[in-house]
Amino acid sequence: MQVKTQSDTSPLFKEGEKPVALLIRCFVDVCYKSTPEDHKELKGHIFCDAPLGILFIYSCAKKHLPWVDLRVLDAEALMFENAFKGMEENWKILIDKIVEMNPEVIGLSQAYYKGGALFHETCARIKAVLPEVIIVGGCNYPSDGVEVCLEDPTVDYVIQSEGEKTFTEFLEKFFMGQDLTGIDGICYRKENGELVVNAKKEYIPDISILPPLDRSVVPMELYGRGRNAIERVEQGARFLTMIASRGCPYQCSFCSNKIFWGRSIKYRSVEDILDEISKLKYKYGARVIGFND
């Protein structure tokens, strides 16, 4: 991997063209082939939730980098639709969609440690068909397992912790051919194998400054359906999620919240929270709203 330094400052795209960047939420679990008749029942046992982290990053980068063609692909939603076809067919659908978009940069999110192997398999399958694409890992698994992730030669960079500001800065500097080495929260390996970790120093102090989530780029009709705790109370209830704050002052040993978001709590404004509740209820038909704080 060739890390961009200050000596190379030429833009990586032609005037009048929009460079393409893609944000992907990875598969979390494998699926097994069944019959088409099982499809309805399978969807009843799988819960599909909107990828809030990716949507925050997308909405922020879109606002600040209108000259970048930024796209979102949710592999979990894809599997929700196609689980009965089996894992290999789901891989094919995912990779075909990525190849069709032909991005120069991919931000790849994996929230769960149990999905680590699928994260790396996704990277390998992408690089097999798009060897020049730059893959940037993010969310809990890559963030907490930087050294392990970057032992994989198909992973070019990892962003630790909060991603809106870091990924937006990364895209801007990468596409403008500028130095990437000093970006807060960026991690990579030099050509000699030395690990570089720019540990997160600055968190967004007031998350109300983030733009409203643009949910139009994901299949909202699929989210909030399937198996969830609310089903025990009201069968078929549309269960959608949002956040009202980030961070936690406590140090529970089983939780990565304090590491990922920091130990100070950042709240959204009351107006922002009420606006999003209203949108989830009236635009997307939520019967129950869960707070992923």
PDB file of C-alpha atoms in Angstrom:
ATOM      1  CA  MET A   1       0.000   0.000   0.000  1.00  0.00           C
ATOM      2  CA  GLN A   2       1.260   3.474  -0.919  1.00  0.00           C
ATOM      3  CA  VAL A   3       0.352   5.947   1.817  1.00  0.00           C
ATOM      4  CA  LYS A   4      -0.259   9.467   0.512  1.00  0.00           C
ATOM      5  CA  THR A   5       2.310  11.989   1.741  1.00  0.00           C
ATOM      6  CA  GLN A   6       2.721  15.725   1.325  1.00  0.00           C
ATOM      7  CA  SER A   7       5.005  15.227  -1.680  1.00  0.00           C
ATOM      8  CA  ASP A   8       2.055  14.021  -3.798  1.00  0.00           C
ATOM      9  CA  THR A   9      -0.582  16.743  -4.008  1.00  0.00           C
ATOM     10  CA  SER A  10      -2.209  16.224  -7.408  1.00  0.00           C
ATOM     11  CA  PRO A  11      -5.977  15.514  -7.541  1.00  0.00           C
ATOM     12  CA  LEU A  12      -6.866  11.929  -8.357  1.00  0.00           C
ATOM     13  CA  PHE A  13      -9.778  12.745 -10.654  1.00  0.00           C
ATOM     14  CA  LYS A  14     -10.326  14.749 -13.825  1.00  0.00           C
ATOM     15  CA  GLU A  15     -12.044  18.123 -13.848  1.00  0.00           C
ATOM     16  CA  GLY A  16     -15.772  17.722 -14.333  1.00  0.00           C
ATOM     17  CA  GLU A  17     -15.786  14.144 -13.026  1.00  0.00           C
ATOM     18  CA  LYS A  18     -17.062  13.040  -9.630  1.00  0.00           C
ATOM     19  CA  PRO A  19     -14.894  10.489  -7.825  1.00  0.00           C
ATOM     20  CA  VAL A  20     -16.929   7.581  -6.434  1.00  0.00           C
ATOM     21  CA  ALA A  21     -16.823   6.488  -2.780  1.00  0.00           C
ATOM     22  CA  LEU A  22     -18.943   3.714  -1.301  1.00  0.00           C
ATOM     23  CA  LEU A  23     -19.964   2.975   2.286  1.00  0.00           C
ATOM     24  CA  ILE A  24     -20.822  -0.672   3.009  1.00  0.00           C
ATOM     25  CA  ARG A  25     -22.259  -2.386   6.061  1.00  0.00           C
ATOM     26  CA  CYS A  26     -20.845  -5.938   6.112  1.00  0.00           C
ATOM     27  CA  PHE A  27     -22.687  -9.185   6.535  1.00  0.00           C
ATOM     28  CA  VAL A  28     -22.810 -10.117  10.222  1.00  0.00           C
ATOM     29  CA  ASP A  29     -23.725 -13.797   9.891  1.00  0.00           C
ATOM     30  CA  VAL A  30     -23.691 -16.473   7.206  1.00  0.00           C
ATOM     31  CA  CYS A  31     -26.921 -17.864   5.782  1.00  0.00           C
ATOM     32  CA  TYR A  32     -27.813 -21.285   4.452  1.00  0.00           C
ATOM     33  CA  LYS A  33     -29.699 -22.124   1.291  1.00  0.00           C
ATOM     34  CA  SER A  34     -33.327 -23.106   1.732  1.00  0.00           C
ATOM     35  CA  THR A  35     -36.383 -23.247  -0.498  1.00  0.00           C
ATOM     36  CA  PRO A  36     -38.213 -20.165  -1.811  1.00  0.00           C
ATOM     37  CA  GLU A  37     -41.229 -21.251   0.237  1.00  0.00           C
ATOM     38  CA  ASP A  38     -39.188 -20.664   3.387  1.00  0.00           C
ATOM     39  CA  HIS A  39     -38.473 -17.045   2.473  1.00  0.00           C
ATOM     40  CA  LYS A  40     -41.404 -15.497   4.326  1.00  0.00           C
ATOM     41  CA  GLU A  41     -40.687 -17.531   7.446  1.00  0.00           C
ATOM     42  CA  LEU A  42     -36.961 -16.680   7.306  1.00  0.00           C
ATOM     43  CA  LYS A  43     -37.700 -12.960   7.150  1.00  0.00           C
ATOM     44  CA  GLY A  44     -39.859 -13.402  10.223  1.00  0.00           C
ATOM     45  CA  HIS A  45     -36.856 -14.670  12.181  1.00  0.00           C
ATOM     46  CA  ILE A  46     -34.283 -12.131  10.950  1.00  0.00           C
ATOM     47  CA  PHE A  47     -34.368  -8.552  12.233  1.00  0.00           C
ATOM     48  CA  CYS A  48     -33.097  -5.860   9.907  1.00  0.00           C
ATOM     49  CA  ASP A  49     -32.138  -2.497  11.415  1.00  0.00           C
ATOM     50  CA  ALA A  50     -30.976   0.667   9.668  1.00  0.00           C
ATOM     51  CA  PRO A  51     -27.158   1.204   9.645  1.00  0.00           C
ATOM     52  CA  LEU A  52     -27.180   4.417  11.698  1.00  0.00           C
ATOM     53  CA  GLY A  53     -23.388   4.812  11.874  1.00  0.00           C
ATOM     54  CA  ILE A  54     -22.980   4.634   8.110  1.00  0.00           C
ATOM     55  CA  LEU A  55     -25.908   7.015   7.592  1.00  0.00           C
ATOM     56  CA  PHE A  56     -24.345   9.597   9.922  1.00  0.00           C
ATOM     57  CA  ILE A  57     -21.052   9.373   8.007  1.00  0.00           C
ATOM     58  CA  TYR A  58     -22.803   9.495   4.638  1.00  0.00           C
ATOM     59  CA  SER A  59     -24.919  12.519   5.597  1.00  0.00           C
ATOM     60  CA  CYS A  60     -21.885  14.404   6.934  1.00  0.00           C
ATOM     61  CA  ALA A  61     -19.602  13.642   3.977  1.00  0.00           C
ATOM     62  CA  LYS A  62     -22.352  14.412   1.473  1.00  0.00           C
ATOM     63  CA  LYS A  63     -22.911  17.838   3.024  1.00  0.00           C
ATOM     64  CA  HIS A  64     -19.211  18.791   3.080  1.00  0.00           C
ATOM     65  CA  LEU A  65     -18.070  17.069  -0.136  1.00  0.00           C
ATOM     66  CA  PRO A  66     -20.812  17.629  -2.735  1.00  0.00           C
ATOM     67  CA  TRP A  67     -18.221  17.003  -5.470  1.00  0.00           C
ATOM     68  CA  VAL A  68     -17.870  13.346  -4.393  1.00  0.00           C
ATOM     69  CA  ASP A  69     -20.326  10.725  -5.691  1.00  0.00           C
ATOM     70  CA  LEU A  70     -21.001   9.030  -2.364  1.00  0.00           C
ATOM     71  CA  ARG A  71     -23.103   5.862  -2.170  1.00  0.00           C
ATOM     72  CA  VAL A  72     -24.313   3.354   0.452  1.00  0.00           C
ATOM     73  CA  LEU A  73     -24.741  -0.416   0.235  1.00  0.00           C
ATOM     74  CA  ASP A  74     -26.201  -2.407   3.139  1.00  0.00           C
ATOM     75  CA  ALA A  75     -25.221  -6.087   2.908  1.00  0.00           C
ATOM     76  CA  GLU A  76     -27.429  -6.935   5.898  1.00  0.00           C
ATOM     77  CA  ALA A  77     -30.503  -5.595   4.098  1.00  0.00           C
ATOM     78  CA  LEU A  78     -29.419  -7.473   0.991  1.00  0.00           C
ATOM     79  CA  MET A  79     -29.304 -10.719   2.993  1.00  0.00           C
ATOM     80  CA  PHE A  80     -32.670  -9.936   4.576  1.00  0.00           C
ATOM     81  CA  GLU A  81     -34.088 -10.072   1.051  1.00  0.00           C
ATOM     82  CA  ASN A  82     -32.019 -13.025  -0.199  1.00  0.00           C
ATOM     83  CA  ALA A  83     -31.129 -15.232   2.795  1.00  0.00           C
ATOM     84  CA  PHE A  84     -32.988 -18.230   1.371  1.00  0.00           C
ATOM     85  CA  LYS A  85     -30.647 -18.250  -1.667  1.00  0.00           C
ATOM     86  CA  GLY A  86     -27.631 -19.210   0.425  1.00  0.00           C
ATOM     87  CA  MET A  87     -24.354 -17.513   1.266  1.00  0.00           C
ATOM     88  CA  GLU A  88     -22.558 -17.857  -2.046  1.00  0.00           C
ATOM     89  CA  GLU A  89     -25.430 -16.287  -3.953  1.00  0.00           C
ATOM     90  CA  ASN A  90     -25.490 -13.416  -1.454  1.00  0.00           C
ATOM     91  CA  TRP A  91     -21.763 -12.890  -1.987  1.00  0.00           C
ATOM     92  CA  LYS A  92     -22.350 -12.775  -5.744  1.00  0.00           C
ATOM     93  CA  ILE A  93     -25.149 -10.226  -5.441  1.00  0.00           C
ATOM     94  CA  LEU A  94     -23.029  -8.028  -3.157  1.00  0.00           C
ATOM     95  CA  ILE A  95     -19.857  -8.152  -5.266  1.00  0.00           C
ATOM     96  CA  ASP A  96     -21.780  -7.573  -8.508  1.00  0.00           C
ATOM     97  CA  LYS A  97     -23.306  -4.421  -7.027  1.00  0.00           C
ATOM     98  CA  ILE A  98     -19.880  -3.173  -5.893  1.00  0.00           C
ATOM     99  CA  VAL A  99     -18.317  -3.827  -9.304  1.00  0.00           C
ATOM    100  CA  GLU A 100     -21.187  -2.003 -11.004  1.00  0.00           C
ATOM    101  CA  MET A 101     -20.566   1.082  -8.847  1.00  0.00           C
ATOM    102  CA  ASN A 102     -16.790   0.842  -9.400  1.00  0.00           C
ATOM    103  CA  PRO A 103     -15.741   3.020  -6.438  1.00  0.00           C
ATOM    104  CA  GLU A 104     -12.230   4.323  -5.839  1.00  0.00           C
ATOM    105  CA  VAL A 105     -12.673   4.235  -2.032  1.00  0.00           C
ATOM    106  CA  ILE A 106     -14.764   1.878   0.085  1.00  0.00           C
ATOM    107  CA  GLY A 107     -15.564   2.488   3.749  1.00  0.00           C
ATOM    108  CA  LEU A 108     -16.335  -0.948   5.188  1.00  0.00           C
ATOM    109  CA  SER A 109     -18.194  -1.159   8.510  1.00  0.00           C
ATOM    110  CA  GLN A 110     -18.297  -4.149  10.869  1.00  0.00           C
ATOM    111  CA  ALA A 111     -19.870  -3.553  14.264  1.00  0.00           C
ATOM    112  CA  TYR A 112     -19.546  -7.064  15.663  1.00  0.00           C
ATOM    113  CA  TYR A 113     -16.490  -9.145  16.544  1.00  0.00           C
ATOM    114  CA  LYS A 114     -18.332 -12.304  15.494  1.00  0.00           C
ATOM    115  CA  GLY A 115     -18.447 -10.805  12.002  1.00  0.00           C
ATOM    116  CA  GLY A 116     -14.682 -10.237  11.831  1.00  0.00           C
ATOM    117  CA  ALA A 117     -14.094 -13.173   9.470  1.00  0.00           C
ATOM    118  CA  LEU A 118     -16.837 -11.894   7.162  1.00  0.00           C
ATOM    119  CA  PHE A 119     -15.244  -8.435   7.226  1.00  0.00           C
ATOM    120  CA  HIS A 120     -11.946  -9.861   5.986  1.00  0.00           C
ATOM    121  CA  GLU A 121     -13.627 -12.117   3.452  1.00  0.00           C
ATOM    122  CA  THR A 122     -15.479  -9.084   2.093  1.00  0.00           C
ATOM    123  CA  CYS A 123     -12.167  -7.253   1.692  1.00  0.00           C
ATOM    124  CA  ALA A 124     -10.587 -10.235  -0.088  1.00  0.00           C
ATOM    125  CA  ARG A 125     -13.513 -10.697  -2.465  1.00  0.00           C
ATOM    126  CA  ILE A 126     -13.567  -6.976  -3.312  1.00  0.00           C
ATOM    127  CA  LYS A 127      -9.818  -6.815  -3.958  1.00  0.00           C
ATOM    128  CA  ALA A 128     -10.034  -9.909  -6.180  1.00  0.00           C
ATOM    129  CA  VAL A 129     -12.201  -7.964  -8.659  1.00  0.00           C
ATOM    130  CA  LEU A 130     -11.161  -4.355  -7.874  1.00  0.00           C
ATOM    131  CA  PRO A 131      -7.473  -4.627  -6.860  1.00  0.00           C
ATOM    132  CA  GLU A 132      -6.848  -0.856  -6.969  1.00  0.00           C
ATOM    133  CA  VAL A 133      -9.733   0.174  -4.703  1.00  0.00           C
ATOM    134  CA  ILE A 134      -8.798   1.626  -1.299  1.00  0.00           C
ATOM    135  CA  ILE A 135     -10.558  -0.115   1.603  1.00  0.00           C
ATOM    136  CA  VAL A 136     -11.017   1.777   4.880  1.00  0.00           C
ATOM    137  CA  GLY A 137     -12.292  -0.292   7.829  1.00  0.00           C
ATOM    138  CA  GLY A 138     -14.440   1.260  10.512  1.00  0.00           C
ATOM    139  CA  CYS A 139     -16.879   0.671  13.417  1.00  0.00           C
ATOM    140  CA  ASN A 140     -16.253  -1.470  16.510  1.00  0.00           C
ATOM    141  CA  TYR A 141     -14.377  -4.484  15.170  1.00  0.00           C
ATOM    142  CA  PRO A 142     -11.746  -2.628  13.095  1.00  0.00           C
ATOM    143  CA  SER A 143     -11.573   0.208  15.622  1.00  0.00           C
ATOM    144  CA  ASP A 144     -10.794  -2.071  18.576  1.00  0.00           C
ATOM    145  CA  GLY A 145      -8.732  -4.566  16.570  1.00  0.00           C
ATOM    146  CA  VAL A 146      -6.540  -2.211  14.556  1.00  0.00           C
ATOM    147  CA  GLU A 147      -3.402  -4.349  14.666  1.00  0.00           C
ATOM    148  CA  VAL A 148      -5.230  -7.528  13.688  1.00  0.00           C
ATOM    149  CA  CYS A 149      -7.179  -5.800  10.909  1.00  0.00           C
ATOM    150  CA  LEU A 150      -4.096  -4.241   9.384  1.00  0.00           C
ATOM    151  CA  GLU A 151      -2.287  -7.574   9.288  1.00  0.00           C
ATOM    152  CA  ASP A 152      -4.647  -8.244   6.398  1.00  0.00           C
ATOM    153  CA  PRO A 153      -3.019  -6.823   3.235  1.00  0.00           C
ATOM    154  CA  THR A 154      -6.445  -6.207   1.680  1.00  0.00           C
ATOM    155  CA  VAL A 155      -7.230  -3.582   4.369  1.00  0.00           C
ATOM    156  CA  ASP A 156      -5.549  -0.285   3.504  1.00  0.00           C
ATOM    157  CA  TYR A 157      -6.630   1.913   6.431  1.00  0.00           C
ATOM    158  CA  VAL A 158      -8.645   1.736   9.640  1.00  0.00           C
ATOM    159  CA  ILE A 159     -10.520   4.633  11.208  1.00  0.00           C
ATOM    160  CA  GLN A 160     -10.695   4.426  14.975  1.00  0.00           C
ATOM    161  CA  SER A 161     -13.885   5.417  16.734  1.00  0.00           C
ATOM    162  CA  GLU A 162     -16.181   8.239  15.580  1.00  0.00           C
ATOM    163  CA  GLY A 163     -16.067   8.396  11.805  1.00  0.00           C
ATOM    164  CA  GLU A 164     -17.938  11.442  10.469  1.00  0.00           C
ATOM    165  CA  LYS A 165     -15.138  13.996  10.619  1.00  0.00           C
ATOM    166  CA  THR A 166     -12.322  11.508   9.993  1.00  0.00           C
ATOM    167  CA  PHE A 167     -13.810   9.802   6.936  1.00  0.00           C
ATOM    168  CA  THR A 168     -14.873  13.126   5.412  1.00  0.00           C
ATOM    169  CA  GLU A 169     -11.341  14.478   5.862  1.00  0.00           C
ATOM    170  CA  PHE A 170      -9.892  11.238   4.491  1.00  0.00           C
ATOM    171  CA  LEU A 171     -12.018  11.419   1.321  1.00  0.00           C
ATOM    172  CA  GLU A 172     -11.190  15.071   0.719  1.00  0.00           C
ATOM    173  CA  LYS A 173      -7.451  14.620   1.166  1.00  0.00           C
ATOM    174  CA  PHE A 174      -7.302  11.312  -0.693  1.00  0.00           C
ATOM    175  CA  PHE A 175      -9.124  12.561  -3.780  1.00  0.00           C
ATOM    176  CA  MET A 176      -7.116  15.807  -3.759  1.00  0.00           C
ATOM    177  CA  GLY A 177      -3.873  13.804  -3.518  1.00  0.00           C
ATOM    178  CA  GLN A 178      -2.958  15.356  -0.161  1.00  0.00           C
ATOM    179  CA  ASP A 179      -1.137  14.031   2.897  1.00  0.00           C
ATOM    180  CA  LEU A 180      -3.140  11.412   4.829  1.00  0.00           C
ATOM    181  CA  THR A 181      -0.637  10.601   7.552  1.00  0.00           C
ATOM    182  CA  GLY A 182      -1.741  13.208  10.096  1.00  0.00           C
ATOM    183  CA  ILE A 183      -5.498  12.624  10.041  1.00  0.00           C
ATOM    184  CA  ASP A 184      -6.899  12.190  13.551  1.00  0.00           C
ATOM    185  CA  GLY A 185      -7.966   8.576  14.108  1.00  0.00           C
ATOM    186  CA  ILE A 186      -6.416   7.144  10.926  1.00  0.00           C
ATOM    187  CA  CYS A 187      -4.363   3.940  11.172  1.00  0.00           C
ATOM    188  CA  TYR A 188      -2.282   2.131   8.549  1.00  0.00           C
ATOM    189  CA  ARG A 189       0.905   0.179   7.924  1.00  0.00           C
ATOM    190  CA  LYS A 190       3.916   1.669   6.213  1.00  0.00           C
ATOM    191  CA  GLU A 191       5.510  -0.193   3.318  1.00  0.00           C
ATOM    192  CA  ASN A 192       8.067  -1.637   5.768  1.00  0.00           C
ATOM    193  CA  GLY A 193       5.216  -3.112   7.841  1.00  0.00           C
ATOM    194  CA  GLU A 194       5.442  -0.603  10.690  1.00  0.00           C
ATOM    195  CA  LEU A 195       2.035   0.031  12.270  1.00  0.00           C
ATOM    196  CA  VAL A 196       0.955   3.680  12.542  1.00  0.00           C
ATOM    197  CA  VAL A 197      -1.945   4.454  14.891  1.00  0.00           C
ATOM    198  CA  ASN A 198      -3.117   8.054  15.105  1.00  0.00           C
ATOM    199  CA  ALA A 199      -5.160   7.485  18.249  1.00  0.00           C
ATOM    200  CA  LYS A 200      -8.400   9.453  18.376  1.00  0.00           C
ATOM    201  CA  LYS A 201      -7.842  12.827  20.038  1.00  0.00           C
ATOM    202  CA  GLU A 202     -10.898  14.874  19.137  1.00  0.00           C
ATOM    203  CA  TYR A 203     -14.537  13.820  19.378  1.00  0.00           C
ATOM    204  CA  ILE A 204     -17.345  15.924  17.946  1.00  0.00           C
ATOM    205  CA  PRO A 205     -18.256  18.043  21.001  1.00  0.00           C
ATOM    206  CA  ASP A 206     -21.872  18.747  20.031  1.00  0.00           C
ATOM    207  CA  ILE A 207     -23.502  16.100  17.852  1.00  0.00           C
ATOM    208  CA  SER A 208     -26.401  18.453  17.105  1.00  0.00           C
ATOM    209  CA  ILE A 209     -24.109  20.071  14.517  1.00  0.00           C
ATOM    210  CA  LEU A 210     -24.276  16.886  12.444  1.00  0.00           C
ATOM    211  CA  PRO A 211     -26.702  17.085   9.517  1.00  0.00           C
ATOM    212  CA  PRO A 212     -30.013  15.188   9.735  1.00  0.00           C
ATOM    213  CA  LEU A 213     -29.745  11.552   8.682  1.00  0.00           C
ATOM    214  CA  ASP A 214     -30.436  11.037   4.994  1.00  0.00           C
ATOM    215  CA  ARG A 215     -32.215   7.679   5.040  1.00  0.00           C
ATOM    216  CA  SER A 216     -33.209   7.907   1.369  1.00  0.00           C
ATOM    217  CA  VAL A 217     -30.092   5.980   0.286  1.00  0.00           C
ATOM    218  CA  VAL A 218     -31.023   2.749   2.097  1.00  0.00           C
ATOM    219  CA  PRO A 219     -34.062   0.451   1.674  1.00  0.00           C
ATOM    220  CA  MET A 220     -36.120   1.818   4.560  1.00  0.00           C
ATOM    221  CA  GLU A 221     -39.036  -0.452   3.639  1.00  0.00           C
ATOM    222  CA  LEU A 222     -36.967  -3.421   4.903  1.00  0.00           C
ATOM    223  CA  TYR A 223     -35.966  -2.018   8.287  1.00  0.00           C
ATOM    224  CA  GLY A 224     -37.834  -2.496  11.531  1.00  0.00           C
ATOM    225  CA  ARG A 225     -39.381  -5.764  10.472  1.00  0.00           C
ATOM    226  CA  GLY A 226     -38.712  -9.348  11.523  1.00  0.00           C
ATOM    227  CA  ARG A 227     -37.833 -10.806  14.896  1.00  0.00           C
ATOM    228  CA  ASN A 228     -37.348  -8.324  17.745  1.00  0.00           C
ATOM    229  CA  ALA A 229     -38.299  -7.925  21.412  1.00  0.00           C
ATOM    230  CA  ILE A 230     -41.303  -5.716  20.625  1.00  0.00           C
ATOM    231  CA  GLU A 231     -42.909  -8.634  18.774  1.00  0.00           C
ATOM    232  CA  ARG A 232     -43.669 -10.158  22.180  1.00  0.00           C
ATOM    233  CA  VAL A 233     -45.944  -7.211  22.926  1.00  0.00           C
ATOM    234  CA  GLU A 234     -47.331  -6.285  19.518  1.00  0.00           C
ATOM    235  CA  GLN A 235     -46.905  -8.654  16.597  1.00  0.00           C
ATOM    236  CA  GLY A 236     -45.925  -6.928  13.378  1.00  0.00           C
ATOM    237  CA  ALA A 237     -45.056  -3.606  15.070  1.00  0.00           C
ATOM    238  CA  ARG A 238     -42.680  -1.496  12.969  1.00  0.00           C
ATOM    239  CA  PHE A 239     -39.600  -1.018  15.171  1.00  0.00           C
ATOM    240  CA  LEU A 240     -37.149   1.675  13.975  1.00  0.00           C
ATOM    241  CA  THR A 241     -34.128   3.074  15.783  1.00  0.00           C
ATOM    242  CA  MET A 242     -32.267   6.329  16.344  1.00  0.00           C
ATOM    243  CA  ILE A 243     -29.817   7.867  18.804  1.00  0.00           C
ATOM    244  CA  ALA A 244     -30.155  10.826  21.171  1.00  0.00           C
ATOM    245  CA  SER A 245     -26.630  10.846  22.609  1.00  0.00           C
ATOM    246  CA  ARG A 246     -23.119   9.434  22.382  1.00  0.00           C
ATOM    247  CA  GLY A 247     -20.662   8.420  25.061  1.00  0.00           C
ATOM    248  CA  CYS A 248     -20.890   6.891  28.525  1.00  0.00           C
ATOM    249  CA  PRO A 249     -19.176   7.854  31.816  1.00  0.00           C
ATOM    250  CA  TYR A 250     -19.080   4.281  33.135  1.00  0.00           C
ATOM    251  CA  GLN A 251     -16.454   1.568  32.654  1.00  0.00           C
ATOM    252  CA  CYS A 252     -18.403  -1.671  32.234  1.00  0.00           C
ATOM    253  CA  SER A 253     -15.954  -4.412  31.278  1.00  0.00           C
ATOM    254  CA  PHE A 254     -18.328  -5.986  28.737  1.00  0.00           C
ATOM    255  CA  CYS A 255     -19.024  -2.790  26.775  1.00  0.00           C
ATOM    256  CA  SER A 256     -16.953  -0.923  24.173  1.00  0.00           C
ATOM    257  CA  ASN A 257     -19.050   2.262  24.314  1.00  0.00           C
ATOM    258  CA  LYS A 258     -16.540   4.138  26.487  1.00  0.00           C
ATOM    259  CA  ILE A 259     -13.721   3.250  24.089  1.00  0.00           C
ATOM    260  CA  PHE A 260     -15.586   4.032  20.897  1.00  0.00           C
ATOM    261  CA  TRP A 261     -17.407   7.249  21.832  1.00  0.00           C
ATOM    262  CA  GLY A 262     -15.407   8.490  24.820  1.00  0.00           C
ATOM    263  CA  ARG A 263     -16.503   8.885  28.447  1.00  0.00           C
ATOM    264  CA  SER A 264     -18.186  12.269  28.139  1.00  0.00           C
ATOM    265  CA  ILE A 265     -21.806  12.298  26.989  1.00  0.00           C
ATOM    266  CA  LYS A 266     -22.733  14.339  23.925  1.00  0.00           C
ATOM    267  CA  TYR A 267     -26.440  15.021  23.445  1.00  0.00           C
ATOM    268  CA  ARG A 268     -28.418  15.975  20.388  1.00  0.00           C
ATOM    269  CA  SER A 269     -30.733  18.939  20.769  1.00  0.00           C
ATOM    270  CA  VAL A 270     -34.322  18.335  21.821  1.00  0.00           C
ATOM    271  CA  GLU A 271     -35.506  19.834  18.520  1.00  0.00           C
ATOM    272  CA  ASP A 272     -33.375  17.397  16.485  1.00  0.00           C
ATOM    273  CA  ILE A 273     -34.608  14.422  18.487  1.00  0.00           C
ATOM    274  CA  LEU A 274     -38.278  15.397  18.127  1.00  0.00           C
ATOM    275  CA  ASP A 275     -37.852  16.046  14.401  1.00  0.00           C
ATOM    276  CA  GLU A 276     -36.396  12.578  13.870  1.00  0.00           C
ATOM    277  CA  ILE A 277     -39.082  10.900  15.998  1.00  0.00           C
ATOM    278  CA  SER A 278     -41.716  12.652  13.891  1.00  0.00           C
ATOM    279  CA  LYS A 279     -40.055  11.566  10.651  1.00  0.00           C
ATOM    280  CA  LEU A 280     -39.738   7.945  11.780  1.00  0.00           C
ATOM    281  CA  LYS A 281     -43.410   7.863  12.802  1.00  0.00           C
ATOM    282  CA  TYR A 282     -45.088   9.759   9.968  1.00  0.00           C
ATOM    283  CA  LYS A 283     -42.756   9.180   7.017  1.00  0.00           C
ATOM    284  CA  TYR A 284     -41.589   5.635   7.748  1.00  0.00           C
ATOM    285  CA  GLY A 285     -44.484   4.245   9.785  1.00  0.00           C
ATOM    286  CA  ALA A 286     -42.690   3.418  13.033  1.00  0.00           C
ATOM    287  CA  ARG A 287     -44.958   2.021  15.756  1.00  0.00           C
ATOM    288  CA  VAL A 288     -42.075   1.747  18.233  1.00  0.00           C
ATOM    289  CA  ILE A 289     -38.827   3.741  18.322  1.00  0.00           C
ATOM    290  CA  GLY A 290     -35.739   2.311  19.968  1.00  0.00           C
ATOM    291  CA  PHE A 291     -32.874   4.510  21.198  1.00  0.00           C
ATOM    292  CA  ASN A 292     -29.475   2.914  20.485  1.00  0.00           C
ATOM    293  CA  ASP A 293     -27.656   5.089  23.034  1.00  0.00           C
TER     294      ASP A 293
END
